[in-house]
Amino acid sequence: MDGRLTAGTGATDATRPGARSLHRFANPGRFLRATGRLMPFLWAAAVLVLGFGLVWGLVLSPADWQQGETVRIMYVHVPMAWLAMGGYTGLAVLSVMSLIWRHPLADLTARELSPVGAAATALCLATGSLWGKPMWGTWWVWDARLTSVLVLFFLWLGHAALVRAFDDAERGARAGAILALVGIVNVPIVKFSVDWWNTLHQPASVTRLNAPGMHVDILYPLLVCALGFSLLFGAVVLARTRAAVMERRVRALQLARARREDAVA
Amino acid sequence: MTLHWWHITASYALVLGTFGALAVGAALRHRAAKRLLATLDPRGERA
């Protein structure tokens, strides 16, 4: 547990209730035990909810009166867009935890999150292109929404590369955290780009507060798919973080063994 | 199959394939690390 002194108060970080609960899971053994119990339920929930949502979206939901069957791409495209933005917001929160509390698990989770976030953003762009070609007649336009999502993709990739670019993992984590916090400014730009500029991309329809943007026959399967993909995203990130915690322990044990053998020799 | 359905199939295949690969990759990494940990430190098996 981190017992760093808090300037001026004489209290330690670890004595504060928030910091105490935050640092409970800094213990790798405790983290692995707690998440080990959670993982089977998380995988099962992801598969069940996603399976149900995809069947609803692909088979049971009606075609759109204007877009026809192509509207079904929305059930994978929109969840990817939400995960790209929501995941990046999560990365920024982890970066704050890393920079302020030096939480070791926040560093590790951020490191494991960024490749998955980059994949979700790439999938958002790819499925958007596959949707755009039959609807707009083009795979790509440099409008504000598409361009800001492309910038988000480069931010994810930049984070993934930067945290792995240093021999000292802590320096890499700090550089990545700063990049993530600078890049968070792009998330509201992505969200509001369709309101601030004239774009080929349609304006917000699900999150519009003043009036429903789509019929419930399309909205409900979309929300179920979004929940399913969110559970899958969480399960993948948690599984990667668990693997990373174990790999770190393996490296420490191998180093200790090599030192023992050196001392004997 | 119409062109629209090709686009739908490609979208779903891309998303499910990528997430499937990420899930399998994470599971394989986890299994390899767990096996190594069990060899290096038998207490690691409890995790």
mmCIF file of C-alpha atoms in Angstrom:
data_model
loop_
_atom_site.group_PDB
_atom_site.id
_atom_site.type_symbol
_atom_site.label_atom_id
_atom_site.label_comp_id
_atom_site.label_asym_id
_atom_site.label_seq_id
_atom_site.Cartn_x
_atom_site.Cartn_y
_atom_site.Cartn_z
ATOM 1 C CA MET A 1 0.000 0.000 0.000
ATOM 2 C CA ASP A 2 1.282 3.459 -0.868
ATOM 3 C CA GLY A 3 1.941 5.438 2.272
ATOM 4 C CA ARG A 4 3.299 8.648 0.775
ATOM 5 C CA LEU A 5 2.955 11.669 3.038
ATOM 6 C CA THR A 6 0.478 14.348 2.033
ATOM 7 C CA ALA A 7 2.165 17.750 2.244
ATOM 8 C CA GLY A 8 1.151 19.910 5.180
ATOM 9 C CA THR A 9 -1.450 17.605 6.719
ATOM 10 C CA GLY A 10 0.725 14.894 8.170
ATOM 11 C CA ALA A 11 -1.839 12.368 6.927
ATOM 12 C CA THR A 12 -0.893 9.683 4.471
ATOM 13 C CA ASP A 13 -2.666 9.025 1.172
ATOM 14 C CA ALA A 14 -3.415 5.548 2.440
ATOM 15 C CA THR A 15 -5.388 6.838 5.441
ATOM 16 C CA ARG A 16 -7.930 8.661 3.246
ATOM 17 C CA PRO A 17 -11.014 6.491 2.510
ATOM 18 C CA GLY A 18 -10.915 7.191 -1.249
ATOM 19 C CA ALA A 19 -7.226 6.456 -1.527
ATOM 20 C CA ARG A 20 -7.628 3.364 0.663
ATOM 21 C CA SER A 21 -10.209 1.769 -1.646
ATOM 22 C CA LEU A 22 -8.195 2.935 -4.667
ATOM 23 C CA HIS A 23 -5.043 1.235 -3.441
ATOM 24 C CA ARG A 24 -6.733 -2.000 -2.306
ATOM 25 C CA PHE A 25 -6.292 -3.357 -5.829
ATOM 26 C CA ALA A 26 -2.695 -2.191 -6.147
ATOM 27 C CA ASN A 27 -1.913 -5.557 -4.549
ATOM 28 C CA PRO A 28 -1.510 -7.910 -7.554
ATOM 29 C CA GLY A 29 -2.669 -11.002 -5.656
ATOM 30 C CA ARG A 30 -5.849 -9.292 -4.461
ATOM 31 C CA PHE A 31 -6.539 -7.933 -7.964
ATOM 32 C CA LEU A 32 -6.055 -11.352 -9.572
ATOM 33 C CA ARG A 33 -8.283 -13.089 -7.026
ATOM 34 C CA ALA A 34 -11.089 -10.497 -7.304
ATOM 35 C CA THR A 35 -11.048 -10.333 -11.107
ATOM 36 C CA GLY A 36 -10.602 -14.121 -11.370
ATOM 37 C CA ARG A 37 -14.005 -14.537 -9.737
ATOM 38 C CA LEU A 38 -15.533 -11.839 -11.960
ATOM 39 C CA MET A 39 -14.148 -12.926 -15.353
ATOM 40 C CA PRO A 40 -16.347 -15.995 -16.080
ATOM 41 C CA PHE A 41 -19.501 -13.959 -15.366
ATOM 42 C CA LEU A 42 -18.241 -11.059 -17.492
ATOM 43 C CA TRP A 43 -17.449 -13.317 -20.496
ATOM 44 C CA ALA A 44 -20.790 -15.125 -20.156
ATOM 45 C CA ALA A 45 -22.754 -11.858 -19.873
ATOM 46 C CA ALA A 46 -20.899 -10.406 -22.903
ATOM 47 C CA VAL A 47 -21.603 -13.461 -25.090
ATOM 48 C CA LEU A 48 -25.253 -13.721 -24.032
ATOM 49 C CA VAL A 49 -26.132 -10.025 -24.355
ATOM 50 C CA LEU A 50 -24.186 -9.622 -27.604
ATOM 51 C CA GLY A 51 -25.640 -12.796 -29.106
ATOM 52 C CA PHE A 52 -29.152 -11.635 -28.267
ATOM 53 C CA GLY A 53 -28.479 -8.098 -29.528
ATOM 54 C CA LEU A 54 -26.943 -9.226 -32.821
ATOM 55 C CA VAL A 55 -29.795 -11.638 -33.600
ATOM 56 C CA TRP A 56 -32.255 -8.842 -32.764
ATOM 57 C CA GLY A 57 -30.371 -6.369 -34.958
ATOM 58 C CA LEU A 58 -29.641 -8.691 -37.891
ATOM 59 C CA VAL A 59 -32.844 -10.725 -38.065
ATOM 60 C CA LEU A 60 -35.695 -9.392 -35.940
ATOM 61 C CA SER A 61 -35.433 -5.597 -36.318
ATOM 62 C CA PRO A 62 -37.086 -4.007 -39.367
ATOM 63 C CA ALA A 63 -35.262 -2.465 -42.307
ATOM 64 C CA ASP A 64 -35.182 1.335 -42.435
ATOM 65 C CA TRP A 65 -37.689 3.010 -44.780
ATOM 66 C CA GLN A 66 -34.914 5.060 -46.414
ATOM 67 C CA GLN A 67 -31.714 3.046 -45.951
ATOM 68 C CA GLY A 68 -33.207 -0.416 -46.324
ATOM 69 C CA GLU A 69 -31.195 -3.341 -44.918
ATOM 70 C CA THR A 70 -27.973 -1.303 -44.744
ATOM 71 C CA VAL A 71 -29.180 0.265 -41.499
ATOM 72 C CA ARG A 72 -28.112 -2.989 -39.790
ATOM 73 C CA ILE A 73 -24.485 -1.800 -39.988
ATOM 74 C CA MET A 74 -25.513 0.728 -37.338
ATOM 75 C CA TYR A 75 -25.723 -2.055 -34.699
ATOM 76 C CA VAL A 76 -21.954 -2.543 -34.908
ATOM 77 C CA HIS A 77 -20.838 0.928 -36.065
ATOM 78 C CA VAL A 78 -22.467 3.019 -33.319
ATOM 79 C CA PRO A 79 -21.265 0.803 -30.396
ATOM 80 C CA MET A 80 -17.715 1.037 -31.819
ATOM 81 C CA ALA A 81 -18.013 4.832 -31.942
ATOM 82 C CA TRP A 82 -19.278 4.959 -28.326
ATOM 83 C CA LEU A 83 -16.505 2.608 -27.177
ATOM 84 C CA ALA A 84 -13.880 4.682 -28.997
ATOM 85 C CA MET A 85 -14.989 7.858 -27.173
ATOM 86 C CA GLY A 86 -15.998 6.266 -23.847
ATOM 87 C CA GLY A 87 -12.837 4.170 -23.787
ATOM 88 C CA TYR A 88 -10.700 7.253 -24.387
ATOM 89 C CA THR A 89 -12.466 9.034 -21.517
ATOM 90 C CA GLY A 90 -11.626 5.982 -19.380
ATOM 91 C CA LEU A 91 -8.007 6.261 -20.530
ATOM 92 C CA ALA A 92 -7.965 9.903 -19.388
ATOM 93 C CA VAL A 93 -9.369 8.920 -15.959
ATOM 94 C CA LEU A 94 -6.701 6.207 -15.633
ATOM 95 C CA SER A 95 -4.084 8.788 -16.606
ATOM 96 C CA VAL A 96 -5.261 11.134 -13.839
ATOM 97 C CA MET A 97 -5.068 8.225 -11.357
ATOM 98 C CA SER A 98 -1.608 7.416 -12.639
ATOM 99 C CA LEU A 99 -0.264 10.971 -12.474
ATOM 100 C CA ILE A 100 -1.821 11.960 -9.130
ATOM 101 C CA TRP A 101 -1.844 8.727 -7.108
ATOM 102 C CA ARG A 102 0.863 6.822 -9.025
ATOM 103 C CA HIS A 103 -1.441 3.838 -8.995
ATOM 104 C CA PRO A 104 0.510 0.948 -10.595
ATOM 105 C CA LEU A 105 -2.612 -0.805 -11.828
ATOM 106 C CA ALA A 106 -3.836 2.383 -13.556
ATOM 107 C CA ASP A 107 -0.597 2.413 -15.607
ATOM 108 C CA LEU A 108 -0.956 -1.238 -16.500
ATOM 109 C CA THR A 109 -4.658 -0.957 -17.380
ATOM 110 C CA ALA A 110 -4.018 2.119 -19.556
ATOM 111 C CA ARG A 111 -1.237 0.234 -21.358
ATOM 112 C CA GLU A 112 -3.561 -2.700 -22.049
ATOM 113 C CA LEU A 113 -6.555 -0.485 -22.887
ATOM 114 C CA SER A 114 -5.003 1.539 -25.716
ATOM 115 C CA PRO A 115 -4.588 -1.284 -28.309
ATOM 116 C CA VAL A 116 -8.208 -2.363 -27.694
ATOM 117 C CA GLY A 117 -9.392 1.252 -27.955
ATOM 118 C CA ALA A 118 -7.398 1.688 -31.172
ATOM 119 C CA ALA A 119 -9.053 -1.460 -32.561
ATOM 120 C CA ALA A 120 -12.544 -0.188 -31.651
ATOM 121 C CA THR A 121 -11.806 3.176 -33.317
ATOM 122 C CA ALA A 122 -10.420 1.475 -36.447
ATOM 123 C CA LEU A 123 -13.567 -0.682 -36.570
ATOM 124 C CA CYS A 124 -15.725 2.438 -36.195
ATOM 125 C CA LEU A 125 -13.954 3.988 -39.194
ATOM 126 C CA ALA A 126 -14.080 0.777 -41.272
ATOM 127 C CA THR A 127 -17.758 0.033 -40.608
ATOM 128 C CA GLY A 128 -18.536 3.716 -41.198
ATOM 129 C CA SER A 129 -16.893 3.440 -44.632
ATOM 130 C CA LEU A 130 -18.825 0.255 -45.388
ATOM 131 C CA TRP A 131 -22.027 2.075 -44.412
ATOM 132 C CA GLY A 132 -21.073 5.301 -46.198
ATOM 133 C CA LYS A 133 -20.363 3.794 -49.611
ATOM 134 C CA PRO A 134 -23.942 2.585 -50.343
ATOM 135 C CA MET A 135 -25.573 5.551 -48.534
ATOM 136 C CA TRP A 136 -23.392 8.525 -49.493
ATOM 137 C CA GLY A 137 -21.733 7.079 -52.602
ATOM 138 C CA THR A 138 -18.243 7.444 -51.117
ATOM 139 C CA TRP A 139 -15.990 5.506 -48.737
ATOM 140 C CA TRP A 140 -14.528 8.632 -47.152
ATOM 141 C CA VAL A 141 -14.925 12.405 -46.918
ATOM 142 C CA TRP A 142 -12.766 14.832 -44.972
ATOM 143 C CA ASP A 143 -15.694 16.170 -42.959
ATOM 144 C CA ALA A 144 -15.352 17.182 -39.311
ATOM 145 C CA ARG A 145 -16.806 13.991 -37.783
ATOM 146 C CA LEU A 146 -14.759 11.529 -39.826
ATOM 147 C CA THR A 147 -11.566 13.569 -39.510
ATOM 148 C CA SER A 148 -11.892 14.002 -35.730
ATOM 149 C CA VAL A 149 -12.463 10.237 -35.326
ATOM 150 C CA LEU A 150 -9.343 9.630 -37.432
ATOM 151 C CA VAL A 151 -7.441 11.958 -35.063
ATOM 152 C CA LEU A 152 -8.858 9.930 -32.132
ATOM 153 C CA PHE A 153 -7.517 6.754 -33.782
ATOM 154 C CA PHE A 154 -4.035 8.313 -34.067
ATOM 155 C CA LEU A 155 -4.228 9.379 -30.395
ATOM 156 C CA TRP A 156 -5.013 5.783 -29.371
ATOM 157 C CA LEU A 157 -2.144 4.477 -31.547
ATOM 158 C CA GLY A 158 0.180 7.187 -30.215
ATOM 159 C CA HIS A 159 -0.590 6.197 -26.628
ATOM 160 C CA ALA A 160 -0.070 2.490 -27.348
ATOM 161 C CA ALA A 161 3.285 3.216 -29.000
ATOM 162 C CA LEU A 162 4.488 5.818 -26.477
ATOM 163 C CA VAL A 163 3.986 3.694 -23.328
ATOM 164 C CA ARG A 164 6.005 0.918 -24.996
ATOM 165 C CA ALA A 165 8.762 3.235 -26.291
ATOM 166 C CA PHE A 166 10.710 3.614 -23.023
ATOM 167 C CA ASP A 167 13.015 1.123 -21.309
ATOM 168 C CA ASP A 168 11.758 2.554 -18.005
ATOM 169 C CA ALA A 169 8.069 1.538 -17.894
ATOM 170 C CA GLU A 170 7.228 4.298 -15.391
ATOM 171 C CA ARG A 171 8.533 7.047 -17.703
ATOM 172 C CA GLY A 172 6.588 5.510 -20.576
ATOM 173 C CA ALA A 173 3.431 5.438 -18.473
ATOM 174 C CA ARG A 174 3.869 9.083 -17.498
ATOM 175 C CA ALA A 175 4.433 10.199 -21.106
ATOM 176 C CA GLY A 176 1.384 8.179 -22.189
ATOM 177 C CA ALA A 177 -0.733 9.691 -19.419
ATOM 178 C CA ILE A 178 0.194 13.232 -20.508
ATOM 179 C CA LEU A 179 -0.638 12.401 -24.138
ATOM 180 C CA ALA A 180 -3.989 10.909 -23.068
ATOM 181 C CA LEU A 181 -4.869 14.042 -21.080
ATOM 182 C CA VAL A 182 -3.902 16.369 -23.949
ATOM 183 C CA GLY A 183 -5.887 14.201 -26.361
ATOM 184 C CA ILE A 184 -9.081 14.207 -24.292
ATOM 185 C CA VAL A 185 -9.867 17.624 -25.799
ATOM 186 C CA ASN A 186 -10.624 15.754 -29.040
ATOM 187 C CA VAL A 187 -13.505 13.747 -27.499
ATOM 188 C CA PRO A 188 -15.985 16.683 -27.260
ATOM 189 C CA ILE A 189 -14.827 17.748 -30.729
ATOM 190 C CA VAL A 190 -15.822 14.302 -32.056
ATOM 191 C CA LYS A 191 -19.138 14.452 -30.212
ATOM 192 C CA PHE A 192 -20.154 17.983 -31.234
ATOM 193 C CA SER A 193 -18.465 18.124 -34.662
ATOM 194 C CA VAL A 194 -21.805 17.362 -36.337
ATOM 195 C CA ASP A 195 -23.387 20.373 -34.562
ATOM 196 C CA TRP A 196 -20.510 22.832 -34.944
ATOM 197 C CA TRP A 197 -19.786 22.214 -38.643
ATOM 198 C CA ASN A 198 -21.711 21.189 -41.750
ATOM 199 C CA THR A 199 -20.934 17.521 -42.156
ATOM 200 C CA LEU A 200 -21.962 14.727 -44.487
ATOM 201 C CA HIS A 201 -22.247 12.583 -41.356
ATOM 202 C CA GLN A 202 -25.718 12.751 -39.836
ATOM 203 C CA PRO A 203 -26.255 14.674 -36.559
ATOM 204 C CA ALA A 204 -26.758 12.890 -33.215
ATOM 205 C CA SER A 205 -29.957 10.855 -33.079
ATOM 206 C CA VAL A 206 -29.721 8.540 -30.047
ATOM 207 C CA THR A 207 -28.354 11.034 -27.526
ATOM 208 C CA ARG A 208 -30.618 13.896 -28.649
ATOM 209 C CA LEU A 209 -32.444 14.922 -25.500
ATOM 210 C CA ASN A 210 -35.319 17.004 -26.870
ATOM 211 C CA ALA A 211 -36.893 14.355 -29.119
ATOM 212 C CA PRO A 212 -36.403 10.687 -29.948
ATOM 213 C CA GLY A 213 -34.274 10.364 -33.072
ATOM 214 C CA MET A 214 -35.236 6.832 -34.046
ATOM 215 C CA HIS A 215 -38.033 4.325 -33.629
ATOM 216 C CA VAL A 216 -37.854 1.954 -30.653
ATOM 217 C CA ASP A 217 -37.735 -1.057 -33.027
ATOM 218 C CA ILE A 218 -34.286 0.163 -34.042
ATOM 219 C CA LEU A 219 -33.263 1.934 -30.819
ATOM 220 C CA TYR A 220 -33.698 -1.050 -28.446
ATOM 221 C CA PRO A 221 -31.557 -3.571 -30.376
ATOM 222 C CA LEU A 222 -28.943 -0.825 -30.767
ATOM 223 C CA LEU A 223 -28.832 -0.294 -26.995
ATOM 224 C CA VAL A 224 -28.596 -4.071 -26.375
ATOM 225 C CA CYS A 225 -25.731 -4.366 -28.902
ATOM 226 C CA ALA A 226 -23.987 -1.393 -27.270
ATOM 227 C CA LEU A 227 -24.279 -3.063 -23.843
ATOM 228 C CA GLY A 228 -23.003 -6.385 -25.255
ATOM 229 C CA PHE A 229 -19.996 -4.779 -26.955
ATOM 230 C CA SER A 230 -19.254 -2.751 -23.800
ATOM 231 C CA LEU A 231 -19.203 -5.962 -21.729
ATOM 232 C CA LEU A 232 -16.952 -7.637 -24.325
ATOM 233 C CA PHE A 233 -14.645 -4.598 -24.414
ATOM 234 C CA GLY A 234 -14.434 -4.624 -20.601
ATOM 235 C CA ALA A 235 -13.785 -8.386 -20.512
ATOM 236 C CA VAL A 236 -10.985 -8.133 -23.099
ATOM 237 C CA VAL A 237 -9.302 -5.198 -21.314
ATOM 238 C CA LEU A 238 -9.590 -6.924 -17.918
ATOM 239 C CA ALA A 239 -8.230 -10.217 -19.315
ATOM 240 C CA ARG A 240 -5.290 -8.363 -20.892
ATOM 241 C CA THR A 241 -4.629 -6.504 -17.625
ATOM 242 C CA ARG A 242 -4.697 -9.790 -15.666
ATOM 243 C CA ALA A 243 -2.218 -11.291 -18.143
ATOM 244 C CA ALA A 244 0.005 -8.191 -17.831
ATOM 245 C CA VAL A 245 -0.020 -8.412 -14.008
ATOM 246 C CA MET A 246 1.055 -12.066 -14.235
ATOM 247 C CA GLU A 247 3.726 -11.287 -16.858
ATOM 248 C CA ARG A 248 5.153 -8.588 -14.586
ATOM 249 C CA ARG A 249 5.329 -11.088 -11.730
ATOM 250 C CA VAL A 250 7.012 -13.621 -14.056
ATOM 251 C CA ARG A 251 9.648 -11.032 -15.066
ATOM 252 C CA ALA A 252 10.318 -10.162 -11.411
ATOM 253 C CA LEU A 253 10.719 -13.840 -10.484
ATOM 254 C CA GLN A 254 12.988 -14.519 -13.478
ATOM 255 C CA LEU A 255 15.127 -11.503 -12.540
ATOM 256 C CA ALA A 256 15.357 -12.673 -8.925
ATOM 257 C CA ARG A 257 16.339 -16.163 -10.067
ATOM 258 C CA ALA A 258 19.016 -14.783 -12.435
ATOM 259 C CA ARG A 259 20.450 -12.641 -9.607
ATOM 260 C CA ARG A 260 20.547 -15.656 -7.281
ATOM 261 C CA GLU A 261 22.368 -17.690 -9.937
ATOM 262 C CA ASP A 262 24.801 -14.800 -10.534
ATOM 263 C CA ALA A 263 25.526 -14.573 -6.789
ATOM 264 C CA VAL A 264 26.167 -18.326 -6.589
ATOM 265 C CA ALA A 265 28.474 -18.201 -9.645
ATOM 266 C CA MET B 1 -26.659 -11.614 -52.027
ATOM 267 C CA THR B 2 -27.095 -7.903 -52.790
ATOM 268 C CA LEU B 3 -24.259 -5.378 -52.489
ATOM 269 C CA HIS B 4 -25.912 -3.969 -49.349
ATOM 270 C CA TRP B 5 -25.813 -7.382 -47.673
ATOM 271 C CA TRP B 6 -22.131 -7.761 -48.668
ATOM 272 C CA HIS B 7 -21.401 -4.527 -46.829
ATOM 273 C CA ILE B 8 -23.400 -5.685 -43.788
ATOM 274 C CA THR B 9 -21.615 -9.080 -43.756
ATOM 275 C CA ALA B 10 -18.197 -7.436 -44.072
ATOM 276 C CA SER B 11 -18.988 -5.044 -41.184
ATOM 277 C CA TYR B 12 -20.118 -7.804 -38.815
ATOM 278 C CA ALA B 13 -17.248 -10.106 -39.836
ATOM 279 C CA LEU B 14 -14.692 -7.328 -39.230
ATOM 280 C CA VAL B 15 -16.050 -6.415 -35.804
ATOM 281 C CA LEU B 16 -16.663 -9.949 -34.540
ATOM 282 C CA GLY B 17 -13.389 -11.224 -36.046
ATOM 283 C CA THR B 18 -11.326 -8.447 -34.441
ATOM 284 C CA PHE B 19 -12.959 -8.784 -31.026
ATOM 285 C CA GLY B 20 -12.713 -12.578 -31.262
ATOM 286 C CA ALA B 21 -8.993 -12.297 -32.047
ATOM 287 C CA LEU B 22 -8.488 -9.858 -29.151
ATOM 288 C CA ALA B 23 -10.329 -12.199 -26.753
ATOM 289 C CA VAL B 24 -8.393 -15.288 -27.904
ATOM 290 C CA GLY B 25 -5.112 -13.348 -27.749
ATOM 291 C CA ALA B 26 -5.837 -12.222 -24.183
ATOM 292 C CA ALA B 27 -6.809 -15.763 -23.143
ATOM 293 C CA LEU B 28 -3.606 -17.244 -24.654
ATOM 294 C CA ARG B 29 -1.424 -14.586 -22.994
ATOM 295 C CA HIS B 30 -3.166 -15.240 -19.693
ATOM 296 C CA ARG B 31 -2.699 -19.020 -19.981
ATOM 297 C CA ALA B 32 0.985 -18.708 -20.914
ATOM 298 C CA ALA B 33 1.686 -16.308 -18.030
ATOM 299 C CA LYS B 34 -0.216 -18.509 -15.577
ATOM 300 C CA ARG B 35 1.770 -21.591 -16.654
ATOM 301 C CA LEU B 36 5.111 -19.752 -16.321
ATOM 302 C CA LEU B 37 4.091 -18.352 -12.968
ATOM 303 C CA ALA B 38 3.154 -21.805 -11.719
ATOM 304 C CA THR B 39 6.610 -23.056 -12.733
ATOM 305 C CA LEU B 40 8.508 -20.172 -11.160
ATOM 306 C CA ASP B 41 6.380 -19.762 -8.050
ATOM 307 C CA PRO B 42 3.932 -22.519 -7.069
ATOM 308 C CA ARG B 43 2.019 -19.958 -4.969
ATOM 309 C CA GLY B 44 1.074 -18.245 -8.251
ATOM 310 C CA GLU B 45 -1.231 -21.174 -9.066
ATOM 311 C CA ARG B 46 -3.744 -19.886 -6.527
ATOM 312 C CA ALA B 47 -4.293 -16.658 -8.499
#
